[in-house]
Amino acid sequence: MSRAYLSCIDPACGQSHPLALKMPKCGACGSLLDVAYEFDRVAPADLRRLWRDRLSTSHAADRSGVWRFRELLSFLPSTISPVTLGEGATPLVEAPRAGRWAGEVRLSAKHLGANPTGSFKDLGMTACISAALSVRAQVVACASTGNTSSSMAAYAARAGLPAVMFVPHQGISAAKLVQAAEFGARVIEVRGTFDDAFCLLEAVAAERSLHVVNSINPFRIEGQKTAVVELLEQRGWRAPDFLVLPGGNLGNVSAMGKGLRELAALGLLDRPPRLAVIQAAGAAPFYRGWDSGRAIEPVAHPETEASAIRIGRPANWPKARRELEWTRGLVESVTDGEIAEAKAALAADGIGCEPASAATVAGVRKLRQRGRIPPASEVVIILTGHQLKDPDYILRHQAGPEDKSHVIIDADPDAARRALDTLLAG
Ligand SMILES: *Cc1c(COP(=O)(O)O)cnc(C)c1O
Ligand SMILES: [Zn+2]
């Protein structure tokens, strides 16, 4: 098996640390950490065949879209079995109408909302909670805009670990809150933003021995990076021109970039897709800071209806910048109005998703208009969350009193005929 260790991402420090480190950051300089590997040399064709053959077994780790690629996640001791709920193995679907709407691109969607708790966070959580067991964590905790906590709650329940979530008071959707509640997570609602909740957790985590499972935990990134491996396998190992993600705390774009780098190092990828990160205009510190090349300016009061990316101080920005630089990446911001239009464009293709996920299509359209994405490009968007994660959003946007596609009638055939005449007129 290949050797794994933790490595500081700051080139000026570059310290290595043992995998069993309890702290999610570098003890020498406080920077973020990577899980780093010395991979065994395996022929690319052999790896591809091994991964494909696992699809036909009934072993739980082989059925997981994360652990099927376990040669790329060789950090668990042999005594620990992965904590899995059958995550991954998500669909890649074409989105022709949304592609036309965005400006004549060949668009498809990798739908990570089709995960056990309805978001891509499950890909990271299976890895992170498994790693937590290997260091005998007693209590896991996160700050969340809703999906991290739903996912943590499910995987912690599965692992038999207590879980505590810090969430912005009235800042997360009811659907996400009830998921976590059903899985038995303890809820601390903080009067403040996500960033306030995260600061609070960081302030008390060490003294209370809370094992933090936010995306600054490098094992989260390891699970999430497999989405890009599965995507390339689904495309016959042909990269698209662009891979587009919404950006909140910037863990997911960091994960995609790391996955692509490792695939390239193993000879499984010739040319990476260009990564594009889309932020909501009211919560776009990374977009604003991208060109300057300096540390980003946090946004004190992030505002957007896309609550999953309502983050003003993205913790993973140095990793995100690194991955965008080597893939010649793009960063864009879109308004809430543009997100709503993009969501409708996807719905016309029969594809539902969270508002934050729809920011990708809105971003593609803007990048097309600016000439940054050429026409007829092959573009894959990452849909990060399930349509039903935020039903209130859809009610606000679709089902107002002026909604012409919805009537209430008595149980009477004539009333049904009249209703059909109105609803299907024109
Ligand atoms: C967490 C989340 C995001 C943001 O991902 P980051 O890794 O924080 O950038 C986007 N969309 C959804 C639905 C999410 O749950
Ligand atoms: Zn360091």
CSV table of C-alpha atoms and ligand atoms in Angstrom, one decimal:
chain,number,residue,atom,x,y,z
A,1,MET,CA,0.0,0.0,0.0
A,2,SER,CA,1.2,3.5,-0.7
A,3,ARG,CA,2.4,5.7,2.2
A,4,ALA,CA,0.3,8.6,3.4
A,5,TYR,CA,1.1,11.5,5.7
A,6,LEU,CA,0.0,15.1,6.4
A,7,SER,CA,1.8,17.9,4.7
A,8,CYS,CA,1.6,21.7,5.3
A,9,ILE,CA,0.4,23.5,2.2
A,10,ASP,CA,2.6,26.6,2.8
A,11,PRO,CA,5.8,26.1,0.6
A,12,ALA,CA,7.7,28.3,3.1
A,13,CYS,CA,7.0,25.8,5.9
A,14,GLY,CA,6.4,22.4,4.2
A,15,GLN,CA,6.3,20.4,7.5
A,16,SER,CA,5.2,16.8,7.4
A,17,HIS,CA,3.0,15.5,10.2
A,18,PRO,CA,1.8,12.0,11.1
A,19,LEU,CA,-1.7,11.0,10.0
A,20,ALA,CA,-2.8,10.7,13.6
A,21,LEU,CA,-2.6,14.5,14.2
A,22,LYS,CA,-5.7,15.6,16.1
A,23,MET,CA,-5.5,19.3,15.0
A,24,PRO,CA,-6.7,20.0,11.5
A,25,LYS,CA,-4.0,22.6,10.9
A,26,CYS,CA,-0.1,22.7,10.7
A,27,GLY,CA,1.3,22.7,14.2
A,28,ALA,CA,4.4,24.7,13.0
A,29,CYS,CA,2.7,27.6,11.2
A,30,GLY,CA,-1.1,27.2,11.4
A,31,SER,CA,-1.6,26.7,7.7
A,32,LEU,CA,-4.0,24.2,6.1
A,33,LEU,CA,-2.8,20.6,5.6
A,34,ASP,CA,-3.0,18.2,2.7
A,35,VAL,CA,-3.1,14.4,2.9
A,36,ALA,CA,-0.1,13.5,0.8
A,37,TYR,CA,0.9,10.2,-0.6
A,38,GLU,CA,3.8,8.3,-2.0
A,39,PHE,CA,1.7,6.3,-4.5
A,40,ASP,CA,2.7,2.8,-5.5
A,41,ARG,CA,3.5,2.5,-9.2
A,42,VAL,CA,0.6,0.9,-10.9
A,43,ALA,CA,-0.1,0.9,-14.7
A,44,PRO,CA,-3.1,3.3,-15.4
A,45,ALA,CA,-4.9,0.6,-17.4
A,46,ASP,CA,-4.6,-1.8,-14.3
A,47,LEU,CA,-6.1,0.9,-12.0
A,48,ARG,CA,-8.9,1.6,-14.4
A,49,ARG,CA,-9.7,-2.1,-14.6
A,50,LEU,CA,-9.5,-2.7,-10.9
A,51,TRP,CA,-11.9,0.2,-10.2
A,52,ARG,CA,-14.3,-1.0,-12.9
A,53,ASP,CA,-14.3,-4.6,-11.7
A,54,ARG,CA,-15.3,-3.5,-8.2
A,55,LEU,CA,-18.6,-2.3,-9.6
A,56,SER,CA,-19.7,-6.0,-10.0
A,57,THR,CA,-19.0,-7.1,-6.4
A,58,SER,CA,-21.3,-6.8,-3.4
A,59,HIS,CA,-18.7,-5.7,-0.9
A,60,ALA,CA,-19.8,-2.4,0.8
A,61,ALA,CA,-16.5,-0.6,0.2
A,62,ASP,CA,-16.6,-1.6,-3.5
A,63,ARG,CA,-20.2,-0.2,-3.9
A,64,SER,CA,-19.2,3.1,-2.4
A,65,GLY,CA,-18.3,5.7,-5.1
A,66,VAL,CA,-15.6,6.9,-2.7
A,67,TRP,CA,-13.9,3.7,-1.4
A,68,ARG,CA,-14.0,2.0,-4.8
A,69,PHE,CA,-11.1,4.3,-5.5
A,70,ARG,CA,-9.3,3.5,-2.3
A,71,GLU,CA,-5.9,3.4,-3.9
A,72,LEU,CA,-6.2,7.2,-3.8
A,73,LEU,CA,-7.3,7.3,-0.2
A,74,SER,CA,-4.8,5.0,1.5
A,75,PHE,CA,-4.9,6.6,4.9
A,76,LEU,CA,-7.0,4.2,7.0
A,77,PRO,CA,-5.2,1.7,9.2
A,78,SER,CA,-6.2,-1.9,8.3
A,79,THR,CA,-8.1,-2.2,11.6
A,80,ILE,CA,-10.6,0.4,10.5
A,81,SER,CA,-13.4,-0.3,8.1
A,82,PRO,CA,-14.8,2.7,6.2
A,83,VAL,CA,-18.0,4.2,7.6
A,84,THR,CA,-20.0,4.1,4.5
A,85,LEU,CA,-23.7,4.7,3.5
A,86,GLY,CA,-23.2,3.9,-0.2
A,87,GLU,CA,-22.2,7.4,-1.1
A,88,GLY,CA,-21.1,8.4,-4.6
A,89,ALA,CA,-22.1,6.5,-7.8
A,90,THR,CA,-24.0,9.6,-8.8
A,91,PRO,CA,-25.4,10.3,-12.3
A,92,LEU,CA,-23.8,12.4,-15.0
A,93,VAL,CA,-26.7,13.8,-17.1
A,94,GLU,CA,-26.8,16.0,-20.2
A,95,ALA,CA,-28.5,19.4,-19.9
A,96,PRO,CA,-29.2,20.5,-23.5
A,97,ARG,CA,-31.7,23.2,-22.8
A,98,ALA,CA,-29.7,24.7,-20.0
A,99,GLY,CA,-26.6,24.5,-22.2
A,100,ARG,CA,-28.4,26.5,-24.9
A,101,TRP,CA,-29.6,29.0,-22.3
A,102,ALA,CA,-26.1,29.4,-21.0
A,103,GLY,CA,-24.9,30.4,-24.6
A,104,GLU,CA,-24.5,27.3,-26.8
A,105,VAL,CA,-22.2,25.1,-24.7
A,106,ARG,CA,-22.3,21.3,-24.5
A,107,LEU,CA,-23.4,21.1,-20.9
A,108,SER,CA,-23.8,18.1,-18.6
A,109,ALA,CA,-24.3,17.9,-14.9
A,110,LYS,CA,-22.6,15.7,-12.4
A,111,HIS,CA,-25.4,15.5,-9.7
A,112,LEU,CA,-23.9,15.1,-6.3
A,113,GLY,CA,-27.3,15.8,-4.8
A,114,ALA,CA,-28.0,12.1,-5.4
A,115,ASN,CA,-25.9,11.1,-2.3
A,116,PRO,CA,-27.4,9.5,0.9
A,117,THR,CA,-28.2,12.8,2.7
A,118,GLY,CA,-28.6,14.8,-0.6
A,119,SER,CA,-25.3,16.7,-1.0
A,120,PHE,CA,-21.7,16.2,-1.9
A,121,LYS,CA,-20.7,16.6,1.7
A,122,ASP,CA,-21.4,12.8,2.1
A,123,LEU,CA,-18.3,12.1,-0.1
A,124,GLY,CA,-16.1,14.0,2.3
A,125,MET,CA,-17.9,12.8,5.5
A,126,THR,CA,-17.4,9.1,4.8
A,127,ALA,CA,-13.6,9.7,4.7
A,128,CYS,CA,-13.5,12.2,7.5
A,129,ILE,CA,-15.6,10.2,10.0
A,130,SER,CA,-13.7,7.0,9.1
A,131,ALA,CA,-10.4,8.9,9.8
A,132,ALA,CA,-12.0,10.2,13.1
A,133,LEU,CA,-12.5,6.7,14.3
A,134,SER,CA,-8.9,5.8,13.5
A,135,VAL,CA,-7.7,8.5,16.0
A,136,ARG,CA,-10.4,7.6,18.5
A,137,ALA,CA,-12.3,10.9,18.3
A,138,GLN,CA,-14.9,11.1,21.1
A,139,VAL,CA,-17.2,13.8,19.8
A,140,VAL,CA,-17.4,15.2,16.2
A,141,ALA,CA,-18.5,18.8,15.5
A,142,CYS,CA,-18.9,21.2,12.6
A,143,ALA,CA,-20.1,24.7,11.8
A,144,SER,CA,-22.5,24.5,8.9
A,145,THR,CA,-24.8,26.2,6.4
A,146,GLY,CA,-26.9,23.0,6.7
A,147,ASN,CA,-25.5,20.3,4.5
A,148,THR,CA,-22.3,19.6,6.4
A,149,SER,CA,-24.4,19.1,9.5
A,150,SER,CA,-26.9,16.8,7.8
A,151,SER,CA,-24.1,14.7,6.5
A,152,MET,CA,-22.0,14.7,9.7
A,153,ALA,CA,-25.1,13.7,11.7
A,154,ALA,CA,-25.8,10.7,9.4
A,155,TYR,CA,-22.2,9.4,9.4
A,156,ALA,CA,-21.7,10.1,13.1
A,157,ALA,CA,-24.9,8.1,13.8
A,158,ARG,CA,-23.6,5.3,11.7
A,159,ALA,CA,-20.2,5.3,13.5
A,160,GLY,CA,-21.8,5.6,16.9
A,161,LEU,CA,-20.3,8.9,17.7
A,162,PRO,CA,-22.0,11.9,19.2
A,163,ALA,CA,-22.2,15.0,17.0
A,164,VAL,CA,-22.6,18.7,17.7
A,165,MET,CA,-23.4,21.3,15.0
A,166,PHE,CA,-23.0,25.1,15.2
A,167,VAL,CA,-25.4,26.8,12.7
A,168,PRO,CA,-26.4,30.4,12.1
A,169,HIS,CA,-29.8,31.0,13.8
A,170,GLN,CA,-32.5,31.1,11.1
A,171,GLY,CA,-29.8,30.8,8.5
A,172,ILE,CA,-30.3,27.2,7.4
A,173,SER,CA,-33.2,25.6,5.6
A,174,ALA,CA,-35.8,23.6,7.7
A,175,ALA,CA,-35.2,20.5,5.6
A,176,LYS,CA,-31.5,20.4,6.5
A,177,LEU,CA,-32.2,21.1,10.2
A,178,VAL,CA,-34.7,18.2,10.4
A,179,GLN,CA,-32.3,15.8,8.7
A,180,ALA,CA,-29.7,16.4,11.4
A,181,ALA,CA,-32.3,16.2,14.1
A,182,GLU,CA,-33.5,12.8,13.0
A,183,PHE,CA,-29.9,11.5,13.1
A,184,GLY,CA,-29.6,12.8,16.7
A,185,ALA,CA,-27.1,15.6,16.3
A,186,ARG,CA,-27.0,18.2,19.1
A,187,VAL,CA,-27.8,21.7,17.7
A,188,ILE,CA,-26.3,25.0,18.7
A,189,GLU,CA,-27.9,27.9,16.9
A,190,VAL,CA,-25.7,30.9,16.9
A,191,ARG,CA,-27.1,34.4,16.6
A,192,GLY,CA,-24.8,35.4,13.8
A,193,THR,CA,-23.4,34.3,10.4
A,194,PHE,CA,-21.9,31.0,9.4
A,195,ASP,CA,-18.5,32.6,9.9
A,196,ASP,CA,-19.4,33.6,13.5
A,197,ALA,CA,-20.5,30.0,14.1
A,198,PHE,CA,-17.2,28.6,12.7
A,199,CYS,CA,-15.1,31.0,14.8
A,200,LEU,CA,-17.0,30.0,17.9
A,201,LEU,CA,-16.4,26.3,17.1
A,202,GLU,CA,-12.7,26.9,16.5
A,203,ALA,CA,-12.5,28.9,19.8
A,204,VAL,CA,-13.8,26.0,22.0
A,205,ALA,CA,-12.9,22.9,19.9
A,206,ALA,CA,-9.5,22.1,21.5
A,207,GLU,CA,-10.5,22.6,25.1
A,208,ARG,CA,-13.6,20.5,24.7
A,209,SER,CA,-11.9,17.8,22.6
A,210,LEU,CA,-14.3,18.3,19.7
A,211,HIS,CA,-13.1,16.7,16.5
A,212,VAL,CA,-13.8,19.3,13.8
A,213,VAL,CA,-15.2,17.8,10.5
A,214,ASN,CA,-15.4,21.1,8.5
A,215,SER,CA,-13.6,21.1,5.2
A,216,ILE,CA,-10.4,22.5,6.8
A,217,ASN,CA,-10.2,18.8,7.9
A,218,PRO,CA,-8.0,17.4,5.1
A,219,PHE,CA,-9.7,14.1,5.1
A,220,ARG,CA,-12.9,15.7,3.9
A,221,ILE,CA,-11.0,16.8,0.8
A,222,GLU,CA,-9.9,13.2,0.2
A,223,GLY,CA,-13.4,11.9,0.0
A,224,GLN,CA,-14.7,14.8,-2.1
A,225,LYS,CA,-11.9,14.4,-4.7
A,226,THR,CA,-13.3,11.1,-5.8
A,227,ALA,CA,-16.2,12.9,-7.6
A,228,VAL,CA,-13.8,13.9,-10.3
A,229,VAL,CA,-12.4,10.4,-10.6
A,230,GLU,CA,-15.9,9.0,-11.0
A,231,LEU,CA,-16.7,11.8,-13.5
A,232,LEU,CA,-13.7,11.0,-15.7
A,233,GLU,CA,-14.5,7.3,-15.6
A,234,GLN,CA,-18.1,8.1,-16.7
A,235,ARG,CA,-16.7,10.1,-19.6
A,236,GLY,CA,-14.3,7.4,-20.7
A,237,TRP,CA,-11.3,9.2,-19.1
A,238,ARG,CA,-11.8,12.2,-21.4
A,239,ALA,CA,-11.7,15.5,-19.5
A,240,PRO,CA,-14.3,18.2,-20.4
A,241,ASP,CA,-13.0,21.7,-21.3
A,242,PHE,CA,-14.4,23.3,-18.1
A,243,LEU,CA,-15.5,21.9,-14.7
A,244,VAL,CA,-17.7,24.5,-12.9
A,245,LEU,CA,-18.5,24.5,-9.2
A,246,PRO,CA,-20.2,26.9,-6.8
A,247,GLY,CA,-17.8,28.3,-4.2
A,248,GLY,CA,-18.6,28.8,-0.5
A,249,ASN,CA,-15.9,27.7,1.9
A,250,LEU,CA,-14.0,26.5,-1.2
A,251,GLY,CA,-13.4,23.0,0.0
A,252,ASN,CA,-15.0,21.3,-3.0
A,253,VAL,CA,-13.0,23.2,-5.7
A,254,SER,CA,-9.8,22.4,-3.7
A,255,ALA,CA,-10.9,18.7,-3.7
A,256,MET,CA,-11.5,18.6,-7.4
A,257,GLY,CA,-8.2,20.2,-8.1
A,258,LYS,CA,-6.3,17.8,-5.9
A,259,GLY,CA,-8.1,14.8,-7.4
A,260,LEU,CA,-7.1,16.0,-10.9
A,261,ARG,CA,-3.5,16.6,-9.9
A,262,GLU,CA,-3.2,13.0,-8.5
A,263,LEU,CA,-4.8,11.5,-11.6
A,264,ALA,CA,-2.3,13.4,-13.7
A,265,ALA,CA,0.6,12.2,-11.5
A,266,LEU,CA,-0.7,8.6,-11.9
A,267,GLY,CA,-0.9,8.9,-15.7
A,268,LEU,CA,-4.7,8.7,-15.7
A,269,LEU,CA,-5.3,12.2,-17.1
A,270,ASP,CA,-3.5,14.0,-19.9
A,271,ARG,CA,-4.9,17.5,-19.7
A,272,PRO,CA,-7.0,18.8,-16.8
A,273,PRO,CA,-10.2,20.7,-17.4
A,274,ARG,CA,-10.1,24.3,-16.4
A,275,LEU,CA,-11.8,24.8,-13.1
A,276,ALA,CA,-14.3,27.6,-12.7
A,277,VAL,CA,-15.7,28.8,-9.3
A,278,ILE,CA,-18.9,30.7,-9.1
A,279,GLN,CA,-19.8,32.8,-6.1
A,280,ALA,CA,-23.0,34.6,-5.2
A,281,ALA,CA,-22.6,38.3,-5.6
A,282,GLY,CA,-23.4,39.1,-2.0
A,283,ALA,CA,-20.9,36.6,-0.7
A,284,ALA,CA,-18.0,36.8,-3.2
A,285,PRO,CA,-14.7,37.5,-1.3
A,286,PHE,CA,-12.8,35.0,-3.4
A,287,TYR,CA,-14.1,36.5,-6.7
A,288,ARG,CA,-13.1,39.9,-5.5
A,289,GLY,CA,-9.6,38.8,-4.3
A,290,TRP,CA,-8.8,36.5,-7.2
A,291,ASP,CA,-7.0,39.0,-9.4
A,292,SER,CA,-5.1,40.7,-6.7
A,293,GLY,CA,-3.2,37.5,-5.7
A,294,ARG,CA,-3.2,38.6,-2.1
A,295,ALA,CA,-5.1,37.3,0.9
A,296,ILE,CA,-8.8,37.8,0.5
A,297,GLU,CA,-10.9,40.5,2.2
A,298,PRO,CA,-13.6,38.8,4.2
A,299,VAL,CA,-17.3,39.9,3.7
A,300,ALA,CA,-18.7,40.7,7.1
A,301,HIS,CA,-22.4,40.3,6.2
A,302,PRO,CA,-22.6,37.8,3.4
A,303,GLU,CA,-26.0,37.9,1.7
A,304,THR,CA,-27.6,35.5,-0.8
A,305,GLU,CA,-30.7,33.4,-1.0
A,306,ALA,CA,-28.4,30.5,-1.9
A,307,SER,CA,-27.7,29.7,1.8
A,308,ALA,CA,-25.2,26.9,1.1
A,309,ILE,CA,-22.7,29.5,-0.2
A,310,ARG,CA,-23.6,32.3,2.2
A,311,ILE,CA,-20.0,32.5,3.5
A,312,GLY,CA,-17.9,35.6,3.9
A,313,ARG,CA,-14.6,34.2,5.1
A,314,PRO,CA,-13.8,31.0,3.1
A,315,ALA,CA,-11.4,28.9,5.0
A,316,ASN,CA,-9.9,27.0,2.1
A,317,TRP,CA,-9.1,29.9,-0.2
A,318,PRO,CA,-5.3,29.2,-0.3
A,319,LYS,CA,-6.0,25.7,-1.5
A,320,ALA,CA,-8.6,26.9,-4.0
A,321,ARG,CA,-6.2,29.5,-5.4
A,322,ARG,CA,-3.5,26.8,-5.8
A,323,GLU,CA,-5.9,24.6,-7.8
A,324,LEU,CA,-7.2,27.4,-10.0
A,325,GLU,CA,-3.7,28.5,-10.8
A,326,TRP,CA,-2.5,25.2,-12.2
A,327,THR,CA,-5.7,24.6,-14.2
A,328,ARG,CA,-5.8,28.2,-15.5
A,329,GLY,CA,-9.1,28.5,-13.7
A,330,LEU,CA,-11.8,31.2,-13.7
A,331,VAL,CA,-13.8,32.9,-11.0
A,332,GLU,CA,-17.1,34.6,-11.5
A,333,SER,CA,-19.9,36.0,-9.4
A,334,VAL,CA,-23.7,35.9,-10.1
A,335,THR,CA,-26.7,37.7,-8.6
A,336,ASP,CA,-29.6,35.9,-6.9
A,337,GLY,CA,-31.8,36.8,-9.9
A,338,GLU,CA,-29.3,35.1,-12.2
A,339,ILE,CA,-29.3,32.1,-10.0
A,340,ALA,CA,-33.1,31.9,-10.1
A,341,GLU,CA,-33.1,32.0,-13.9
A,342,ALA,CA,-30.4,29.4,-14.1
A,343,LYS,CA,-32.4,27.1,-11.7
A,344,ALA,CA,-35.4,27.4,-14.1
A,345,ALA,CA,-33.2,26.6,-17.1
A,346,LEU,CA,-32.1,23.4,-15.4
A,347,ALA,CA,-35.7,22.6,-14.4
A,348,ALA,CA,-36.6,22.7,-18.1
A,349,ASP,CA,-34.2,19.8,-18.5
A,350,GLY,CA,-35.9,17.9,-15.7
A,351,ILE,CA,-33.0,18.6,-13.4
A,352,GLY,CA,-33.6,19.9,-9.9
A,353,CYS,CA,-31.0,21.1,-7.5
A,354,GLU,CA,-30.3,23.6,-4.7
A,355,PRO,CA,-30.0,27.3,-5.4
A,356,ALA,CA,-26.3,27.2,-4.7
A,357,SER,CA,-25.8,24.5,-7.3
A,358,ALA,CA,-27.7,26.5,-10.0
A,359,ALA,CA,-25.1,29.3,-9.6
A,360,THR,CA,-22.9,27.2,-11.8
A,361,VAL,CA,-25.1,27.5,-14.9
A,362,ALA,CA,-25.6,31.2,-14.2
A,363,GLY,CA,-21.8,31.5,-14.0
A,364,VAL,CA,-21.3,29.6,-17.3
A,365,ARG,CA,-23.7,32.0,-19.0
A,366,LYS,CA,-21.8,35.0,-17.7
A,367,LEU,CA,-18.4,33.6,-18.7
A,368,ARG,CA,-19.8,32.9,-22.2
A,369,GLN,CA,-21.0,36.5,-22.5
A,370,ARG,CA,-17.6,37.7,-21.4
A,371,GLY,CA,-15.9,35.4,-23.9
A,372,ARG,CA,-14.0,33.5,-21.3
A,373,ILE,CA,-15.7,30.3,-22.3
A,374,PRO,CA,-15.8,29.7,-26.1
A,375,PRO,CA,-19.0,28.6,-27.8
A,376,ALA,CA,-19.5,24.8,-28.1
A,377,SER,CA,-17.1,24.1,-25.2
A,378,GLU,CA,-17.7,20.9,-23.3
A,379,VAL,CA,-18.7,22.1,-19.8
A,380,VAL,CA,-19.5,19.9,-16.8
A,381,ILE,CA,-21.2,21.6,-13.8
A,382,ILE,CA,-21.1,20.1,-10.4
A,383,LEU,CA,-24.6,20.1,-8.8
A,384,THR,CA,-23.8,20.1,-5.1
A,385,GLY,CA,-27.2,19.6,-3.5
A,386,HIS,CA,-30.6,18.0,-4.0
A,387,GLN,CA,-33.7,19.9,-5.1
A,388,LEU,CA,-35.6,19.2,-1.9
A,389,LYS,CA,-32.9,20.6,0.4
A,390,ASP,CA,-34.6,24.0,0.1
A,391,PRO,CA,-38.3,23.7,-0.7
A,392,ASP,CA,-39.0,27.2,0.7
A,393,TYR,CA,-36.9,28.7,-2.0
A,394,ILE,CA,-39.0,27.0,-4.7
A,395,LEU,CA,-42.2,28.1,-3.0
A,396,ARG,CA,-41.0,31.7,-2.9
A,397,HIS,CA,-40.1,31.6,-6.6
A,398,GLN,CA,-42.8,29.4,-8.1
A,399,ALA,CA,-46.0,29.1,-6.1
A,400,GLY,CA,-47.1,32.6,-5.5
A,401,PRO,CA,-50.8,33.7,-5.8
A,402,GLU,CA,-50.0,34.6,-9.5
A,403,ASP,CA,-49.0,31.0,-10.3
A,404,LYS,CA,-51.0,30.1,-13.3
A,405,SER,CA,-50.2,26.4,-13.3
A,406,HIS,CA,-52.0,25.4,-10.1
A,407,VAL,CA,-55.7,25.4,-9.3
A,408,ILE,CA,-57.9,23.9,-6.6
A,409,ILE,CA,-61.2,22.4,-7.6
A,410,ASP,CA,-64.1,20.4,-6.1
A,411,ALA,CA,-64.2,16.6,-6.9
A,412,ASP,CA,-66.4,17.2,-10.0
A,413,PRO,CA,-65.7,16.2,-13.6
A,414,ASP,CA,-66.9,19.6,-15.0
A,415,ALA,CA,-64.6,21.4,-12.7
A,416,ALA,CA,-61.8,19.1,-13.9
A,417,ARG,CA,-62.7,19.9,-17.5
A,418,ARG,CA,-62.7,23.6,-16.9
A,419,ALA,CA,-59.4,23.4,-15.0
A,420,LEU,CA,-57.8,21.5,-17.9
A,421,ASP,CA,-59.0,24.1,-20.3
A,422,THR,CA,-57.4,26.9,-18.3
A,423,LEU,CA,-54.2,25.0,-17.4
A,424,LEU,CA,-53.5,23.7,-20.9
A,425,ALA,CA,-54.7,26.8,-22.9
A,426,GLY,CA,-52.3,28.0,-25.5
B,1,LIG,C1,-21.3,23.1,1.0
B,1,LIG,C2,-22.0,23.5,-0.3
B,1,LIG,C3,-21.5,24.3,-1.2
B,1,LIG,C4,-20.2,25.0,-1.1
B,1,LIG,O1,-19.1,24.1,-1.1
B,1,LIG,P1,-17.7,24.6,-0.6
B,1,LIG,O2,-16.8,23.4,-0.5
B,1,LIG,O3,-17.9,25.1,0.8
B,1,LIG,O4,-17.2,25.7,-1.5
B,1,LIG,C5,-22.2,24.5,-2.4
B,1,LIG,N1,-23.4,24.0,-2.6
B,1,LIG,C6,-24.0,23.2,-1.6
B,1,LIG,C7,-25.3,22.6,-1.9
B,1,LIG,C8,-23.3,22.9,-0.5
B,1,LIG,O5,-23.9,22.1,0.4
B,2,ZN,ZN,3.2,24.7,8.2
